[in-house]
């Protein structure tokens, strides 16, 4: 029997997911956009090993799905995607991502002004770290997809991450924001609170966001509450409750808790919104337990969980007790522009992690290596004219 390609596998998942959450009329367009961004990776057979150790998913699948449960009862589908190159490597992958961005700009009204202001900071000729540019394709019911990009603060080395973030915020009009965030992350000097993503919504609307993400290593709910204090809209009591319901009591010694602060307008140094991401997959025995926890959380917050159950079955038909990692993260979004809950689902294109499996404990590297200390990715690559390099 012929092995299916990455495009065929993820395309089938995407069609079922769209149907599961009321976006069937967007499925064909979303599938085409996903295949375009994946590029050469999408045409490869799943009988072959992944060509690149993508850090998007534990099994190196280059795509992850997420379903956002909005306060008005609607749902939004998001695709986190890494563009692929014919001969993968840090420089080749960045070139492939920029080419994919050009194609998206030809297809949709993509606004590049924010990226242009920080391009020289985050997109160097010789990128370091696990990635340089990832895409989030936001599939909505009443409008064309929205493009969001993730940039890597570690792309010039961990010792320059603060500089890149501070300069990037200043250039985008948020002068003073870096100092404000730093005052609410007191463990930063110890290397336990580290910037992990600098994200931009590429659209010209009042709701277009700049988002700054931090990973909180060896943290508990109290550390997330301190980070959330930078945002007026954050409810610290709900943050503690959410963390406990989804991930347990902590401290979180495997994959870290992640915070993001949302900036909407340059009239204030303070962020307008806050989100907390709990890596549920590392703190449960299997996906059945993860689903039980997430459903209980949705019920607690008055959200109908039927769409979640349909979405899970759209991605996989396996026994949820047979593995772990399908439900990867769960986030609580507070404040404007879109408060609610988001559940992140792994494609599991290459592999299903056995039940009881979890990542090694995250240990930030005091030497300040460019390697993301929370990552469990390993892999090698060889660019033309260069020696083989391994993570």
Coordinates of C-alpha atoms in Angstrom, one line a residue:
X1 CA 0.0 0.0 0.0
X2 CA 1.3 3.5 -0.9
X3 CA 2.2 5.6 2.1
X4 CA 0.4 8.9 2.3
X5 CA 2.2 12.2 2.1
X6 CA 2.3 14.8 4.7
X7 CA -0.1 16.9 2.7
X8 CA -2.6 14.1 2.3
X9 CA -2.4 13.2 6.1
X10 CA -2.7 16.8 7.4
X11 CA -5.2 17.7 4.7
X12 CA -7.6 15.0 5.8
X13 CA -7.2 16.0 9.4
X14 CA -7.9 19.6 8.5
X15 CA -11.0 18.8 6.5
X16 CA -12.5 16.9 9.4
X17 CA -11.4 19.6 11.9
X18 CA -13.1 22.3 9.9
X19 CA -16.3 20.2 9.7
X20 CA -16.2 19.5 13.5
X21 CA -16.2 23.2 14.5
X22 CA -18.5 24.7 11.9
X23 CA -15.9 25.8 9.4
X24 CA -16.5 23.3 6.7
X25 CA -16.9 26.1 4.1
X26 CA -13.3 27.1 4.8
X27 CA -11.7 23.7 4.6
X28 CA -10.6 23.7 1.0
X29 CA -9.0 27.1 1.2
X30 CA -7.3 26.2 4.5
X31 CA -6.0 23.0 3.1
X32 CA -4.5 24.8 0.1
X33 CA -2.8 27.4 2.3
X34 CA -1.3 24.8 4.5
X35 CA 0.1 22.8 1.6
X36 CA 1.6 26.0 0.1
X37 CA 3.4 27.0 3.4
X38 CA 4.6 23.4 4.0
X39 CA 6.3 23.5 0.6
X40 CA 8.5 20.5 -0.2
X41 CA 7.9 19.0 3.3
X42 CA 4.3 18.4 2.4
X43 CA 5.0 16.2 -0.6
X44 CA 7.2 13.8 1.3
X45 CA 5.9 10.3 2.2
X46 CA 5.2 9.6 5.9
X47 CA 7.1 6.4 5.3
X48 CA 10.2 8.5 5.3
X49 CA 11.6 10.1 8.5
X50 CA 11.0 13.8 9.0
X51 CA 13.5 15.8 6.9
X52 CA 14.0 18.3 9.7
X53 CA 13.7 18.2 13.5
X54 CA 10.9 20.7 13.6
X55 CA 10.2 21.9 17.2
X56 CA 6.6 22.5 16.5
X57 CA 5.7 19.0 17.7
X58 CA 7.3 16.3 19.7
X59 CA 7.4 13.9 16.7
X60 CA 8.8 16.7 14.4
X61 CA 5.5 17.1 12.6
X62 CA 5.7 20.6 10.9
X63 CA 2.1 21.5 11.8
X64 CA 0.0 21.8 15.0
X65 CA -3.7 22.6 15.3
X66 CA -5.5 24.6 17.9
X67 CA -9.2 25.4 18.5
X68 CA -10.0 28.7 20.2
X69 CA -13.3 28.8 22.1
X70 CA -14.5 32.3 22.0
X71 CA -16.8 34.0 24.5
X72 CA -19.6 34.3 22.0
X73 CA -19.7 30.5 21.5
X74 CA -17.9 30.5 18.1
X75 CA -14.7 28.7 17.3
X76 CA -11.6 29.7 15.5
X77 CA -9.1 27.2 14.0
X78 CA -5.4 28.0 14.0
X79 CA -2.6 26.2 12.2
X80 CA 1.0 26.6 13.5
X81 CA 3.3 25.7 10.5
X82 CA 7.0 25.6 9.8
X83 CA 7.8 26.1 6.1
X84 CA 10.1 23.5 4.6
X85 CA 13.1 23.6 2.2
X86 CA 14.3 21.1 -0.2
X87 CA 17.6 20.8 1.7
X88 CA 16.6 21.8 5.3
X89 CA 18.8 23.9 7.5
X90 CA 18.6 27.1 9.4
X91 CA 19.3 29.4 6.5
X92 CA 17.4 27.3 4.0
X93 CA 14.4 27.2 6.2
X94 CA 14.4 30.9 6.7
X95 CA 14.6 31.4 2.9
X96 CA 11.7 29.0 2.5
X97 CA 9.6 30.9 5.1
X98 CA 10.2 34.3 3.5
X99 CA 9.2 32.9 0.1
X100 CA 6.0 31.4 1.6
X101 CA 5.4 34.8 3.2
X102 CA 5.6 36.5 -0.2
X103 CA 3.1 34.0 -1.6
X104 CA 0.7 34.6 1.2
X105 CA 1.1 38.4 0.6
X106 CA 0.1 37.8 -3.0
X107 CA -3.0 35.8 -1.9
X108 CA -4.2 37.9 1.1
X109 CA -4.0 41.5 2.3
X110 CA -1.0 40.8 4.5
X111 CA 0.4 43.9 6.3
X112 CA 4.2 43.8 6.5
X113 CA 4.9 47.2 8.0
X114 CA 5.5 45.8 11.6
X115 CA 7.7 43.1 10.3
X116 CA 9.7 45.6 8.2
X117 CA 10.5 47.6 11.4
X118 CA 12.0 44.6 13.1
X119 CA 13.2 42.5 10.2
X120 CA 16.9 43.3 10.6
X121 CA 16.7 42.3 14.3
X122 CA 15.0 38.9 14.1
X123 CA 15.9 37.7 10.6
X124 CA 19.7 37.6 10.3
X125 CA 21.6 35.9 7.5
X126 CA 22.9 33.2 9.9
X127 CA 20.0 32.4 12.3
X128 CA 20.7 30.5 15.5
X129 CA 18.3 28.5 17.7
X130 CA 15.6 26.1 16.7
X131 CA 13.8 28.3 14.2
X132 CA 13.7 31.8 12.7
X133 CA 10.1 32.3 11.4
X134 CA 7.0 30.2 12.0
X135 CA 3.5 30.9 10.7
X136 CA 0.1 30.8 12.4
X137 CA -2.8 30.6 9.9
X138 CA -6.0 31.7 11.6
X139 CA -9.1 30.2 9.9
X140 CA -12.2 32.2 10.6
X141 CA -15.8 31.7 9.6
X142 CA -16.6 35.1 8.0
X143 CA -13.3 36.4 6.7
X144 CA -10.3 35.1 4.8
X145 CA -7.5 33.5 6.9
X146 CA -5.3 35.9 9.0
X147 CA -1.5 35.4 9.0
X148 CA 0.5 35.7 12.2
X149 CA 4.2 35.1 12.4
X150 CA 6.4 34.0 15.3
X151 CA 10.0 35.3 15.4
X152 CA 12.7 33.9 17.7
X153 CA 14.3 36.1 20.4
X154 CA 17.2 33.5 20.5
X155 CA 18.0 33.9 16.8
X156 CA 21.2 35.8 17.5
X157 CA 22.0 33.8 20.7
X158 CA 20.4 33.8 24.2
X159 CA 22.8 36.6 25.4
X160 CA 21.1 39.0 22.9
X161 CA 17.5 38.0 23.5
X162 CA 16.7 40.9 25.8
X163 CA 18.3 43.4 23.4
X164 CA 16.2 42.1 20.5
X165 CA 13.0 42.2 22.4
X166 CA 13.5 45.6 24.0
X167 CA 14.6 47.2 20.6
X168 CA 11.7 45.5 18.8
X169 CA 9.1 46.8 21.2
X170 CA 10.6 50.3 21.0
X171 CA 10.5 50.3 17.2
X172 CA 6.9 49.2 17.2
X173 CA 5.9 52.1 19.5
X174 CA 5.8 50.4 22.9
X175 CA 8.5 52.4 24.5
X176 CA 9.0 51.4 28.2
X177 CA 7.2 48.1 27.7
X178 CA 10.3 46.0 28.1
X179 CA 11.1 47.5 31.5
X180 CA 7.4 47.0 32.6
X181 CA 7.5 43.3 31.6
X182 CA 10.9 42.8 33.3
X183 CA 9.6 44.2 36.6
X184 CA 7.0 41.4 36.6
X185 CA 9.4 38.6 35.8
X186 CA 11.7 38.7 38.8
X187 CA 13.4 35.3 38.0
X188 CA 14.8 36.6 34.7
X189 CA 18.3 37.2 36.1
X190 CA 18.4 33.6 37.2
X191 CA 17.7 32.4 33.7
X192 CA 14.3 30.9 34.7
X193 CA 12.1 33.4 32.8
X194 CA 13.2 33.5 29.2
X195 CA 11.8 35.2 26.1
X196 CA 10.7 32.5 23.7
X197 CA 8.6 34.1 20.9
X198 CA 8.0 37.6 19.5
X199 CA 4.8 37.4 17.4
X200 CA 3.1 39.8 15.0
X201 CA -0.4 39.8 13.5
X202 CA 0.1 40.7 9.9
X203 CA -3.2 42.7 9.3
X204 CA -4.2 46.3 9.4
X205 CA -7.0 46.3 12.1
X206 CA -7.5 47.6 15.5
X207 CA -7.3 44.1 16.8
X208 CA -3.9 43.4 15.3
X209 CA -1.5 42.3 18.0
X210 CA 2.1 42.3 19.0
X211 CA 2.6 39.4 21.4
X212 CA 5.6 38.7 23.6
X213 CA 6.0 35.2 25.0
X214 CA 8.1 34.0 28.0
X215 CA 8.8 30.5 29.2
X216 CA 8.8 30.0 33.0
X217 CA 11.1 27.2 33.9
X218 CA 10.6 25.3 37.2
X219 CA 7.7 27.5 37.9
X220 CA 4.4 27.3 39.8
X221 CA 1.1 29.1 39.5
X222 CA 2.5 31.9 41.7
X223 CA 5.1 32.7 39.1
X224 CA 2.5 32.9 36.4
X225 CA 0.4 35.2 38.6
X226 CA 3.4 37.5 39.0
X227 CA 3.9 37.7 35.3
X228 CA 0.2 38.3 34.7
X229 CA 0.4 41.3 37.1
X230 CA 1.8 43.3 34.2
X231 CA -1.6 43.3 32.6
X232 CA -4.7 45.0 34.2
X233 CA -7.1 42.6 32.5
X234 CA -5.5 39.5 34.2
X235 CA -7.5 37.8 36.9
X236 CA -4.7 36.2 39.1
X237 CA -7.2 34.0 41.0
X238 CA -8.5 32.5 37.8
X239 CA -4.9 31.9 36.6
X240 CA -4.2 29.9 39.7
X241 CA -7.4 27.9 39.3
X242 CA -6.8 27.2 35.6
X243 CA -3.2 26.1 36.2
X244 CA -4.3 23.7 38.9
X245 CA -7.2 22.2 36.9
X246 CA -5.2 21.6 33.7
X247 CA -1.7 20.9 34.9
X248 CA -1.9 20.1 38.6
X249 CA -0.3 21.9 41.5
X250 CA 3.2 22.2 40.2
X251 CA 6.0 23.1 40.3
X252 CA 6.3 22.4 36.6
X253 CA 9.7 20.7 36.2
X254 CA 9.3 19.3 32.7
X255 CA 8.1 21.6 29.9
X256 CA 7.6 25.1 31.3
X257 CA 4.6 27.2 31.8
X258 CA 4.4 29.9 29.1
X259 CA 3.0 33.5 29.4
X260 CA 2.2 35.9 26.6
X261 CA 1.5 39.6 26.8
X262 CA -0.6 41.3 24.2
X263 CA 0.1 44.8 22.9
X264 CA -2.6 46.5 20.9
X265 CA -1.8 50.2 20.8
X266 CA 1.2 52.3 21.4
X267 CA -0.5 54.7 23.9
X268 CA 0.7 52.7 26.9
X269 CA 3.7 50.7 28.0
X270 CA 1.3 48.2 29.7
X271 CA 0.1 45.2 27.7
X272 CA -3.6 45.0 27.1
X273 CA -4.0 41.2 27.4
X274 CA -2.4 38.2 29.0
X275 CA -2.5 34.4 28.2
X276 CA -1.1 31.5 30.1
X277 CA -0.2 28.2 28.3
X278 CA -0.1 25.0 30.3
X279 CA 1.8 22.0 28.7
X280 CA -0.8 19.5 29.8
X281 CA 0.9 16.6 27.9
X282 CA 3.8 16.5 30.3
X283 CA 1.6 16.3 33.5
X284 CA -0.8 13.5 32.6
X285 CA -0.4 9.8 32.1
X286 CA -2.3 9.7 28.8
X287 CA -4.6 11.6 26.5
X288 CA -7.7 10.3 28.1
X289 CA -6.7 11.9 31.4
X290 CA -5.8 15.1 29.5
X291 CA -9.2 15.3 27.8
X292 CA -10.9 14.7 31.2
X293 CA -9.0 17.6 32.7
X294 CA -9.7 19.9 29.8
X295 CA -13.4 19.1 29.7
X296 CA -13.7 19.8 33.4
X297 CA -12.0 23.1 32.9
X298 CA -14.3 24.1 30.0
X299 CA -17.4 23.1 32.1
X300 CA -16.1 25.2 35.0
X301 CA -15.9 28.2 32.7
X302 CA -19.3 27.6 31.1
X303 CA -18.0 26.4 27.7
X304 CA -19.7 23.6 25.8
X305 CA -17.1 20.9 25.4
X306 CA -18.9 19.1 22.5
X307 CA -16.8 20.9 19.9
X308 CA -13.6 19.8 21.7
X309 CA -14.7 16.1 21.6
X310 CA -15.5 16.4 17.9
X311 CA -12.1 18.1 17.2
X312 CA -10.2 15.4 19.0
X313 CA -11.9 12.7 17.0
X314 CA -11.3 14.7 13.8
X315 CA -7.5 14.5 14.4
X316 CA -7.3 10.9 15.5
X317 CA -9.4 7.7 15.9
X318 CA -6.9 6.0 18.2
X319 CA -7.6 5.0 21.8
X320 CA -6.8 8.0 23.9
X321 CA -5.4 5.7 26.6
X322 CA -2.8 4.4 24.2
X323 CA -0.6 7.5 24.1
X324 CA 0.1 11.0 25.3
X325 CA 0.7 14.3 23.5
X326 CA -2.4 14.6 21.3
X327 CA -3.6 17.4 23.7
X328 CA -0.4 19.4 23.9
X329 CA -1.1 22.7 25.5
X330 CA -4.2 24.6 26.8
X331 CA -4.3 28.3 27.1
X332 CA -6.4 30.8 29.0
X333 CA -6.7 34.1 27.2
X334 CA -7.6 37.2 29.3
X335 CA -8.3 40.7 28.2
X336 CA -8.7 42.2 24.7
X337 CA -9.1 41.5 21.9
X338 CA -10.3 37.9 22.2
X339 CA -10.6 36.4 25.7
X340 CA -11.4 32.7 26.0
X341 CA -9.7 29.3 26.0
X342 CA -7.6 27.6 23.3
X343 CA -6.7 23.9 23.1
X344 CA -3.7 22.8 21.0
X345 CA -3.8 19.4 19.2
X346 CA -0.8 17.5 17.8
X347 CA -1.0 16.1 14.3
X348 CA 1.0 13.0 15.3
X349 CA 1.9 12.6 11.7
X350 CA 5.1 10.6 12.4
X351 CA 4.7 9.1 15.8
X352 CA 2.4 8.7 18.9
X353 CA 4.2 9.1 22.2
X354 CA 3.6 6.1 24.5
X355 CA 1.4 6.7 27.6
X356 CA 3.4 7.8 30.6
X357 CA 6.1 9.5 28.4
X358 CA 7.2 13.0 29.2
X359 CA 10.0 15.3 28.2
X360 CA 13.2 15.5 30.2
X361 CA 13.3 18.1 32.9
X362 CA 13.8 21.5 31.5
X363 CA 17.2 22.9 32.7
X364 CA 18.1 26.4 31.5
X365 CA 21.7 26.5 30.4
X366 CA 23.6 29.1 32.5
X367 CA 26.2 29.4 29.7
X368 CA 23.5 31.2 27.6
X369 CA 23.6 28.9 24.6
X370 CA 21.3 29.8 21.7
X371 CA 19.6 26.4 22.2
X372 CA 16.1 26.8 23.7
X373 CA 16.6 25.2 27.1
X374 CA 13.0 23.9 27.2
X375 CA 13.3 22.0 24.0
X376 CA 13.6 18.3 23.6
X377 CA 14.4 18.5 19.9
X378 CA 17.5 16.7 18.6
X379 CA 18.6 16.4 15.1
X380 CA 21.3 17.1 12.5
X381 CA 21.4 19.1 9.3
X382 CA 23.8 19.7 6.5
X383 CA 23.7 22.8 4.3
X384 CA 25.4 22.9 1.0
X385 CA 29.1 23.7 1.3
X386 CA 29.1 23.3 5.1
X387 CA 29.9 20.5 7.6
X388 CA 27.1 18.5 9.3
X389 CA 25.8 20.3 12.4
X390 CA 23.9 18.6 15.2
X391 CA 21.7 20.0 17.9

